[in-house]
């Protein structure tokens, strides 16, 4: 899983206001091929992530693993705020 931008990622971690204004986005890759996209909804009170597996046309990624990664990201981000 790769976050959308290194600069944005650092800004989100070190500046609290930026974390609220810039929702996170991740690209899930497997073997160099994009298999999923995760985008955080803009909501300062709840952590919600939209997960999209449509780029995985060959079913390389087990959906349960992708959903577990999304739940883990929600838990990690919830602890950081």
XYZ file of C-alpha atoms in Angstrom, residues 5-64:
60
model
C 2.014 11.719 -1.869
C 5.048 11.766 0.422
C 4.760 15.508 1.014
C 1.053 15.267 1.856
C 1.721 12.273 4.119
C 4.335 14.171 6.118
C 2.100 17.231 6.359
C -0.796 15.084 7.632
C 1.394 13.550 10.338
C 2.942 16.768 11.635
C 0.280 19.464 11.108
C -3.080 18.679 12.722
C -5.104 21.094 10.560
C -3.749 19.553 7.359
C -4.827 16.086 8.515
C -8.421 17.322 8.667
C -8.333 19.104 5.306
C -6.506 16.528 3.173
C -8.149 13.090 3.126
C -5.805 10.179 2.563
C -5.631 8.024 -0.532
C -3.796 4.730 -0.942
C -2.979 2.546 -3.923
C -2.780 -1.182 -3.302
C -0.357 -2.975 -5.612
C 0.565 -6.617 -5.970
C 3.410 -7.676 -8.228
C 3.567 -4.198 -9.771
C -0.111 -4.253 -10.739
C -2.705 -2.021 -9.097
C -5.270 -4.212 -7.359
C -7.167 -1.695 -5.255
C -7.718 1.910 -4.268
C -8.566 3.262 -0.839
C -9.797 6.814 -0.308
C -10.671 8.403 3.003
C -13.876 10.427 3.084
C -13.618 14.012 4.305
C -15.163 13.882 7.775
C -13.386 15.247 10.864
C -15.523 13.177 13.266
C -15.587 9.698 11.677
C -12.962 7.711 9.845
C -14.478 6.167 6.722
C -12.548 4.662 3.857
C -13.959 3.806 0.430
C -12.304 0.662 -0.953
C -12.393 -0.060 -4.699
C -11.193 -3.377 -6.110
C -12.250 -2.778 -9.731
C -8.635 -2.352 -10.958
C -8.059 -6.009 -9.977
C -9.574 -7.612 -13.068
C -7.590 -10.856 -12.648
C -8.609 -11.364 -8.972
C -5.011 -11.383 -7.728
C -5.898 -10.008 -4.295
C -8.144 -11.799 -1.839
C -10.866 -9.258 -0.999
C -10.746 -10.212 2.677
